[in-house]
Amino acid sequence: MMTNEQLSALIDELTIDEKIAMVHGATLFYTTPVERLGIPQFCFSDGPMGVRPEYQSSDWYLKGFTDDYVSYCMSNSALASTFNRSLAEEAGEIIGEETRGRKKDMILGPGINIQRTPICGRNFEYMSEDPYVSGEMAEYYIKGVQKHDVSACVKHYALNNQEEERNIVDTYVSRRALMEIYLPGFRKAVKQGKALGIMGSYNKFEGTYCSHHPYLIDEILRKSWGFDKLMVSDWGSIHDTTEAGNAGIDVDMRVTNDFDDYPFADPLKEAVASGAVSMEALNEKIAHILTTMDALHMFDYKKLAKVNPIFAPLGEDENGKKIKRKHGRYNATSSGKKLLKAAEESIVLLKNEAGLLPLKQKKIKKFVIIGDNANRQHALGGGSAEIKALYEITPLLGIKMLLGGNTEVVYEPGYYNYVIGNAWGHDANGQGGGLNPFHQPTQNEIDILNQRYLASAKKACKDADAVLFIGGLNHDHDVEGADRKSMTLPEDQDEIIEELLNVRPDMMVAMMAGSPVDMHKWADRVKTLLYFSYNGMQGGMALARVLFGKVNPSGKMPYTLPKVLGDAPAHKLGEYPGTDKTVHYNEDIFVGYRYYDAFQVDPLFAFGHGESYTDFTFGDLTLTKTACEKNDIDGDISVTVTV
Ligand code: BGC
């Protein structure tokens, strides 16, 4: 580890131009190296579901190579529903190893903003409505990632809880809610997870952009939590050179290709020259970057040692052995197995009232599967979380793979889901957009196709031994840059489910979504109900294995499923999306289950709900408080229960 003396000596070696080059993007994902000193460029990559495909260096066009297919890991909302720290660590390890394998330095994840409203477009990228679950999962995920000489980047700090007006919305929240709900996950990620990276958010807090916020960054993150590593902007979240230059944010990345005009490029050089930003402030940014690079073993040690012998020890570890940065790898066969286990544990059995599950393979001669999500691949969607998946097993494929040819598996779309395309594009203001290259059918054409598909599904399921509807959302809805307009299922799925239930009251339903959907119209009529998020390349196989009892479901909802959107606290007590680009979180600390509990509002399914195929009884609950150190706000309570 660099000593203070070595760090100051290295900073002293750098010219102002070299320093400026280190604090802003020279391409969309890279900074500039200082080759003469052996300081490499720093490479960022999205995140958080795997390593994002390669883009052109100055345009948002994919390179289109074939060597950037990677393991498609699960979304954070899926990971959180495992409630399993070891799986979080294992998922982190896979991503970390692949990040390094793809020669990146920092993976832009995990996303851990609190899921405040059910309709936030990026809920799928976040862990939970609960700060404890978010923090625990993030801590272990980060530890996993960082085993591979790459950095995690916990994002988006802070209060980026809606995509609507995300670039500008000004958020007002009490200090108590900030400390108890919105920041603890970040605190844990930094203090316990030892994250080497954090990303600022686009939005404002109390009138100031979060990415330049003196209270959030300097007071809380840097001073109170002691974070001394790299803070990067969100892509385009810095708006004022002086304000951000004097704040503790280090690297300015953006979505445009006017690299020299970035606030931390020529404008920062001028601000330092005029004294508007001090050289000390700039040096502090450089110190954060250099210590992060040091932790990742990024330097060219030979070159550094030649510059000044004081740097020679940097190339060796405590035992005098030469430091070699790990190489990483990607698409290891073993990753597929690990991701299968994680995907299995992420599936939530909401109810199994008639005991239809697990299905008995021998008894099912004809299995009818209906719905778009049975047959849809999701990896290449959602915005910056997109992944070129090495493979993605859909539920339909997984079920067929598991059953072999002994069961007739009939697929019926049930409704016509026209491809909107990836409705998101990285435009200059980051609000999303994108062009649809496909012909959009008219409403009349869609109606005709829908009738045709529904009639066919009804007919097919009449004599089936088992019927399963797999619907929910996809990345046209769970997407960066836009929130959903409501919690209602798209493509008239409510009506279709009800019509199908008229024919087959025993139809099982599986909802795949990265956030809550409104199921209140038919949930009581359905006896078998499953819920899961985008759970990676093995997701379809995991579902098949749960359905056929190869594995006992153990997932738990990491967020509440309200009956209707109006029941959600942000909508009932708070404001969403706010007015005049300002939002007040009037629900205060009553976020998620805290609200449903305290205000006695029945959700459709509660936070933490999730059944299995085993019947349990439990009792003798005792709580014991273990002594905690003075001023330790994380004191423990032990819970003992007989199962
Ligand atoms: C997103 C970040 C992402 C960055 C780089 C932004 O639009 O908000 O989460 O990491 O782009 O792609």
XYZ file of C-alpha atoms in Angstrom, residues 80-550:
471
model
C -31.681 -9.522 -3.169
C -34.591 -11.960 -3.242
C -32.176 -14.749 -2.322
C -31.511 -12.968 0.998
C -28.247 -14.880 0.801
C -24.972 -13.076 1.470
C -22.780 -15.882 0.134
C -24.617 -15.822 -3.167
C -24.141 -12.062 -3.331
C -20.438 -12.574 -2.793
C -20.306 -15.327 -5.397
C -22.185 -13.215 -7.957
C -19.778 -10.377 -7.192
C -16.836 -12.707 -7.722
C -18.088 -13.746 -11.138
C -18.593 -10.140 -12.188
C -15.259 -9.097 -10.727
C -13.382 -11.848 -12.506
C -15.081 -11.025 -15.790
C -14.487 -7.294 -15.359
C -10.807 -8.022 -15.073
C -11.002 -10.607 -17.859
C -12.381 -7.867 -20.092
C -9.534 -5.571 -18.973
C -11.624 -3.060 -17.087
C -10.786 -1.467 -13.769
C -14.129 -0.556 -12.277
C -17.519 -2.163 -12.750
C -20.317 0.366 -12.373
C -22.381 -1.477 -9.821
C -23.983 -2.486 -7.565
C -26.926 -0.102 -7.778
C -28.436 0.225 -4.333
C -30.873 3.100 -4.409
C -33.911 2.416 -2.276
C -36.928 1.220 -4.238
C -39.134 4.089 -3.087
C -41.866 3.847 -5.693
C -43.030 0.606 -7.323
C -42.834 2.241 -10.756
C -39.231 3.466 -10.803
C -37.786 2.259 -14.098
C -34.507 1.163 -12.490
C -35.919 -0.779 -9.542
C -34.655 -3.935 -11.226
C -31.087 -2.649 -10.871
C -31.555 -1.920 -7.174
C -31.711 -4.363 -4.296
C -34.644 -3.572 -2.103
C -37.008 -1.157 -0.417
C -35.096 -1.948 2.771
C -31.776 -0.327 3.676
C -30.566 -3.307 5.689
C -31.074 -5.833 2.891
C -29.565 -3.391 0.393
C -26.517 -2.803 2.570
C -25.899 -6.439 3.441
C -26.178 -7.642 -0.144
C -24.050 -4.761 -1.387
C -21.337 -5.409 1.172
C -20.876 -9.025 0.101
C -21.273 -8.330 -3.601
C -18.542 -5.687 -3.374
C -16.241 -8.003 -1.437
C -16.706 -10.586 -4.187
C -16.019 -8.138 -7.015
C -12.926 -6.698 -5.413
C -11.207 -10.065 -4.938
C -10.167 -9.771 -8.557
C -8.111 -6.562 -8.556
C -11.018 -4.531 -9.885
C -13.191 -2.045 -8.118
C -16.913 -2.076 -7.542
C -18.751 1.231 -7.861
C -21.734 1.606 -5.624
C -24.302 3.855 -7.272
C -26.093 6.289 -7.443
C -25.130 8.469 -4.462
C -27.708 9.589 -3.495
C -31.506 9.779 -3.644
C -31.809 8.681 -7.266
C -35.128 6.983 -6.563
C -36.977 7.905 -9.736
C -36.071 8.123 -13.391
C -38.703 10.743 -14.150
C -36.774 14.053 -14.434
C -33.755 12.238 -13.032
C -31.304 14.802 -14.387
C -32.782 17.710 -12.567
C -35.298 16.664 -9.932
C -34.667 18.383 -6.612
C -35.286 16.080 -3.666
C -36.360 17.109 -0.208
C -36.216 14.497 2.509
C -35.802 14.785 6.253
C -32.339 14.244 7.671
C -33.754 11.363 9.674
C -35.082 9.559 6.599
C -31.835 10.323 4.803
C -29.848 8.712 7.610
C -32.201 5.823 8.332
C -33.472 4.903 4.877
C -31.512 6.354 1.974
C -27.893 6.353 3.161
C -27.299 3.259 5.343
C -26.818 0.998 2.313
C -24.121 3.301 0.964
C -22.559 3.600 4.391
C -22.320 -0.157 4.711
C -20.986 -0.514 1.162
C -18.224 1.927 1.964
C -17.427 1.042 5.560
C -17.968 -2.717 5.634
C -17.822 -3.580 1.940
C -14.762 -1.342 1.520
C -15.961 -0.242 -1.894
C -13.155 1.413 -3.828
C -15.593 3.315 -6.016
C -18.796 5.286 -5.681
C -20.850 7.132 -8.298
C -22.661 10.421 -7.800
C -26.248 10.723 -8.918
C -27.901 12.984 -11.485
C -30.550 14.522 -9.239
C -30.360 17.334 -6.710
C -30.758 17.336 -2.938
C -31.993 20.537 -1.318
C -31.205 22.610 -4.403
C -27.666 21.345 -5.095
C -26.674 18.578 -7.501
C -25.790 15.469 -5.516
C -22.586 15.081 -7.505
C -21.304 18.369 -6.091
C -23.041 18.325 -2.765
C -20.773 19.517 0.075
C -22.918 17.888 2.760
C -23.437 14.541 1.025
C -19.921 14.223 -0.337
C -17.599 16.124 1.945
C -19.356 15.893 5.279
C -20.910 12.443 5.079
C -19.014 10.362 2.548
C -15.496 11.700 2.984
C -15.357 12.929 6.578
C -17.888 10.854 8.447
C -17.462 7.553 6.575
C -13.801 8.101 5.775
C -14.109 7.227 2.083
C -10.763 8.102 0.503
C -11.023 6.273 -2.816
C -12.489 7.142 -6.215
C -15.763 8.973 -6.669
C -16.922 9.221 -10.285
C -19.807 11.296 -11.578
C -22.765 9.676 -13.224
C -22.325 10.199 -16.937
C -23.034 13.930 -17.183
C -23.982 14.638 -13.571
C -21.457 17.433 -13.035
C -22.857 20.837 -13.944
C -20.556 23.374 -12.351
C -16.782 23.240 -12.507
C -16.134 25.355 -9.452
C -18.734 23.727 -7.239
C -17.748 20.182 -8.202
C -14.056 21.071 -8.404
C -14.132 22.086 -4.766
C -16.219 19.094 -3.727
C -14.847 15.623 -3.115
C -15.839 14.145 -6.475
C -12.854 12.999 -8.517
C -13.662 11.995 -12.069
C -16.008 13.626 -14.555
C -17.495 11.214 -17.105
C -20.189 12.169 -19.610
C -22.227 10.913 -22.539
C -21.029 13.514 -25.052
C -17.778 13.453 -27.021
C -16.628 17.046 -26.469
C -14.040 15.658 -24.096
C -11.941 18.843 -23.741
C -14.994 20.818 -22.757
C -16.012 18.535 -19.907
C -16.267 20.556 -16.666
C -13.177 18.755 -15.327
C -11.193 19.265 -18.571
C -10.181 22.725 -19.872
C -12.683 24.518 -17.596
C -11.092 22.933 -14.502
C -7.616 23.869 -15.666
C -8.809 27.468 -15.993
C -10.517 27.329 -12.603
C -7.290 26.155 -10.970
C -5.345 28.892 -12.756
C -7.773 31.554 -11.542
C -7.856 30.164 -8.020
C -11.587 29.355 -8.178
C -10.573 25.756 -7.459
C -7.454 25.260 -5.379
C -4.537 23.059 -6.376
C -5.053 21.255 -3.049
C -8.573 20.317 -4.116
C -7.272 18.967 -7.418
C -4.463 17.111 -5.661
C -6.968 15.478 -3.386
C -8.826 14.095 -6.399
C -5.552 12.786 -7.776
C -4.767 11.197 -4.411
C -8.110 9.363 -4.455
C -7.479 8.103 -7.977
C -3.904 7.034 -7.290
C -4.734 5.176 -4.089
C -7.525 3.367 -5.897
C -5.140 2.394 -8.682
C -2.627 1.270 -6.081
C -5.237 -0.938 -4.400
C -5.959 -2.491 -7.806
C -2.243 -3.034 -8.521
C -2.530 -1.035 -11.707
C 0.821 0.728 -11.965
C 3.669 -0.139 -14.244
C 6.011 -0.621 -11.293
C 9.205 -0.877 -13.320
C 8.605 2.499 -14.917
C 7.667 4.072 -11.611
C 10.796 2.800 -9.904
C 12.924 4.362 -12.619
C 11.342 7.763 -12.011
C 12.250 7.796 -8.344
C 13.615 4.949 -6.168
C 11.081 5.930 -3.509
C 8.465 4.161 -5.657
C 10.382 0.888 -5.979
C 8.749 -0.767 -2.925
C 5.349 -0.271 -4.544
C 6.036 -3.130 -6.914
C 6.408 -5.619 -4.063
C 4.051 -7.048 -1.481
C 4.707 -7.337 2.281
C 6.761 -10.500 1.660
C 8.935 -8.857 -0.922
C 7.263 -10.720 -3.770
C 6.652 -8.965 -7.064
C 3.090 -7.711 -7.351
C 1.246 -9.069 -10.338
C -2.239 -7.874 -11.073
C -4.762 -10.694 -11.489
C -5.681 -11.437 -15.089
C -9.300 -12.427 -14.665
C -11.195 -14.446 -17.237
C -14.691 -14.555 -18.580
C -17.343 -17.109 -19.480
C -15.857 -19.802 -17.260
C -18.011 -22.927 -17.309
C -18.154 -22.942 -13.530
C -19.891 -19.547 -13.555
C -22.932 -21.041 -15.277
C -23.350 -23.522 -12.412
C -23.012 -20.865 -9.752
C -25.467 -18.609 -11.533
C -27.951 -21.473 -11.746
C -27.901 -21.874 -7.975
C -28.317 -18.145 -7.424
C -31.184 -17.995 -9.929
C -32.919 -20.913 -8.237
C -32.747 -19.183 -4.874
C -34.115 -15.965 -6.335
C -37.472 -17.424 -7.345
C -40.252 -16.538 -4.927
C -43.169 -18.882 -4.441
C -45.934 -16.482 -3.484
C -48.550 -19.175 -3.072
C -49.161 -22.839 -3.707
C -52.655 -23.188 -2.248
C -53.726 -26.273 -4.137
C -50.367 -27.969 -3.718
C -49.947 -28.212 -7.494
C -46.236 -27.605 -7.146
C -43.885 -29.324 -7.408
C -45.136 -30.801 -10.655
C -44.708 -34.498 -11.207
C -43.010 -35.036 -14.502
C -44.508 -38.487 -15.085
C -48.061 -37.246 -14.680
C -47.786 -34.500 -17.251
C -48.187 -35.597 -20.809
C -49.147 -32.179 -22.148
C -47.832 -28.966 -20.601
C -49.161 -25.690 -22.024
C -47.085 -22.591 -21.408
C -48.548 -19.204 -22.232
C -47.151 -15.697 -22.180
C -44.443 -13.529 -23.652
C -41.951 -13.910 -20.822
C -41.813 -17.655 -21.352
C -40.120 -17.000 -24.619
C -38.286 -13.697 -24.266
C -34.614 -12.984 -23.693
C -33.930 -9.917 -21.579
C -30.171 -9.470 -21.316
C -29.710 -6.868 -24.026
C -32.103 -4.352 -22.556
C -32.734 -2.002 -19.692
C -30.271 0.781 -20.526
C -26.719 0.829 -19.226
C -27.320 -2.569 -17.551
C -27.512 -4.262 -20.970
C -25.413 -7.368 -21.487
C -24.479 -9.421 -24.511
C -25.199 -12.727 -22.826
C -23.102 -15.759 -23.673
C -26.469 -17.479 -23.531
C -29.817 -16.899 -21.886
C -32.072 -19.819 -21.136
C -35.668 -18.675 -21.367
C -38.306 -20.412 -19.222
C -39.605 -22.196 -22.302
C -36.181 -23.499 -23.195
C -35.414 -24.418 -19.569
C -38.612 -26.415 -19.247
C -37.980 -28.226 -22.520
C -34.387 -28.956 -21.547
C -35.519 -30.401 -18.231
C -38.366 -32.488 -19.605
C -36.628 -33.897 -22.627
C -38.973 -35.246 -25.237
C -41.241 -37.171 -22.910
C -43.732 -34.415 -22.329
C -45.461 -32.439 -25.022
C -44.648 -28.815 -24.256
C -46.938 -26.455 -26.149
C -46.088 -22.788 -26.279
C -48.829 -20.217 -26.827
C -47.937 -16.501 -26.746
C -51.458 -15.667 -25.467
C -51.063 -12.085 -26.610
C -49.152 -10.312 -29.272
C -46.276 -8.418 -27.714
C -44.825 -6.237 -30.398
C -41.192 -5.343 -30.015
C -40.775 -1.701 -29.138
C -37.073 -2.324 -29.329
C -34.743 -1.190 -26.607
C -36.821 1.870 -25.764
C -33.811 3.481 -24.193
C -30.936 5.271 -25.820
C -28.035 7.160 -24.329
C -28.915 10.601 -25.591
C -27.110 13.732 -24.567
C -29.295 14.547 -21.605
C -29.494 10.932 -20.500
C -33.280 10.913 -20.432
C -33.497 7.925 -22.705
C -35.290 7.752 -26.000
C -34.148 5.621 -28.875
C -35.498 4.761 -32.249
C -37.666 1.869 -33.143
C -36.390 0.237 -36.284
C -39.408 -2.040 -36.556
C -42.802 -1.516 -38.057
C -45.244 -0.603 -35.310
C -48.523 -2.376 -35.910
C -51.634 -0.286 -35.665
C -53.969 -0.803 -32.711
C -56.380 -2.529 -35.046
C -53.721 -4.984 -36.190
C -52.698 -5.633 -32.584
C -56.324 -6.304 -31.596
C -56.719 -8.867 -34.345
C -53.470 -10.637 -33.422
C -54.387 -10.599 -29.740
C -57.742 -12.238 -30.415
C -56.074 -14.862 -32.557
C -53.418 -15.662 -29.932
C -55.875 -15.756 -27.051
C -58.285 -18.064 -28.892
C -55.434 -20.393 -29.703
C -54.191 -20.425 -26.095
C -57.651 -21.158 -24.749
C -58.047 -24.040 -27.133
C -54.634 -25.493 -26.358
C -55.049 -25.462 -22.591
C -58.416 -27.233 -22.495
C -56.974 -30.746 -22.481
C -53.580 -29.953 -20.942
C -52.326 -31.703 -17.801
C -50.778 -28.473 -16.581
C -51.038 -24.838 -17.673
C -48.597 -22.092 -16.756
C -48.839 -18.411 -17.655
C -45.514 -16.545 -17.616
C -46.028 -12.804 -17.906
C -44.929 -9.632 -16.162
C -42.642 -6.918 -17.473
C -39.605 -6.658 -19.705
C -36.987 -3.998 -20.352
C -39.382 -1.878 -22.368
C -40.862 -1.158 -18.922
C -38.113 -1.943 -16.398
C -35.740 0.480 -18.018
C -33.307 3.278 -17.328
C -34.421 6.808 -18.159
C -38.163 6.357 -17.675
C -40.550 5.225 -14.980
C -43.668 3.236 -15.701
C -46.871 5.213 -15.888
C -48.673 2.803 -13.590
C -48.340 -0.592 -11.931
C -50.813 -2.174 -14.345
C -49.565 -5.115 -16.343
C -48.861 -4.187 -19.964
C -50.471 -5.732 -23.053
C -53.809 -6.295 -21.318
C -52.362 -9.197 -19.370
C -55.009 -8.781 -16.632
C -57.840 -9.479 -19.048
C -55.985 -12.322 -20.702
C -55.200 -14.010 -17.387
C -58.853 -13.723 -16.339
C -60.096 -15.149 -19.613
C -57.688 -18.053 -19.365
C -58.690 -18.695 -15.754
C -62.273 -19.041 -16.971
C -61.141 -21.978 -19.077
C -58.524 -23.323 -16.664
C -59.128 -22.273 -13.034
C -56.051 -24.290 -12.088
C -53.727 -22.260 -14.327
C -50.467 -21.470 -12.545
C -49.068 -17.961 -12.944
C -45.458 -16.794 -12.862
C -44.641 -13.095 -12.946
C -41.238 -12.007 -14.128
C -40.599 -8.371 -13.266
C -37.937 -6.197 -11.709
C -40.478 -4.245 -9.686
C -44.030 -4.656 -8.367
C -46.926 -5.230 -10.758
C -50.587 -4.893 -9.919
C -52.125 -8.375 -9.628
C -55.116 -7.517 -7.454
C -57.722 -8.232 -10.139
C -56.946 -11.942 -10.347
C -54.558 -12.824 -7.527
C -57.353 -14.351 -5.415
C -58.466 -16.568 -8.252
C -55.013 -18.015 -8.838
C -53.947 -20.912 -6.639
C -50.311 -21.097 -7.706
C -48.260 -17.937 -8.054
C -44.523 -17.316 -8.498
C -42.568 -14.055 -8.768
C -39.024 -13.450 -9.951
C -36.851 -10.781 -11.472
C -34.366 -10.916 -14.358
C -32.258 -13.669 -12.910
C -29.493 -14.189 -15.388
C -28.524 -16.609 -18.089
C -29.702 -19.675 -16.189
C -33.043 -18.127 -15.194
C -35.233 -20.371 -17.345
C -33.519 -23.523 -16.146
C -33.846 -22.342 -12.554
C -37.584 -21.892 -13.013
C -37.936 -25.353 -14.542
C -36.058 -26.887 -11.615
C -38.273 -25.105 -9.098
C -41.451 -26.125 -10.936
C -40.455 -29.774 -11.042
C -39.150 -29.899 -7.476
C -35.497 -30.436 -8.337
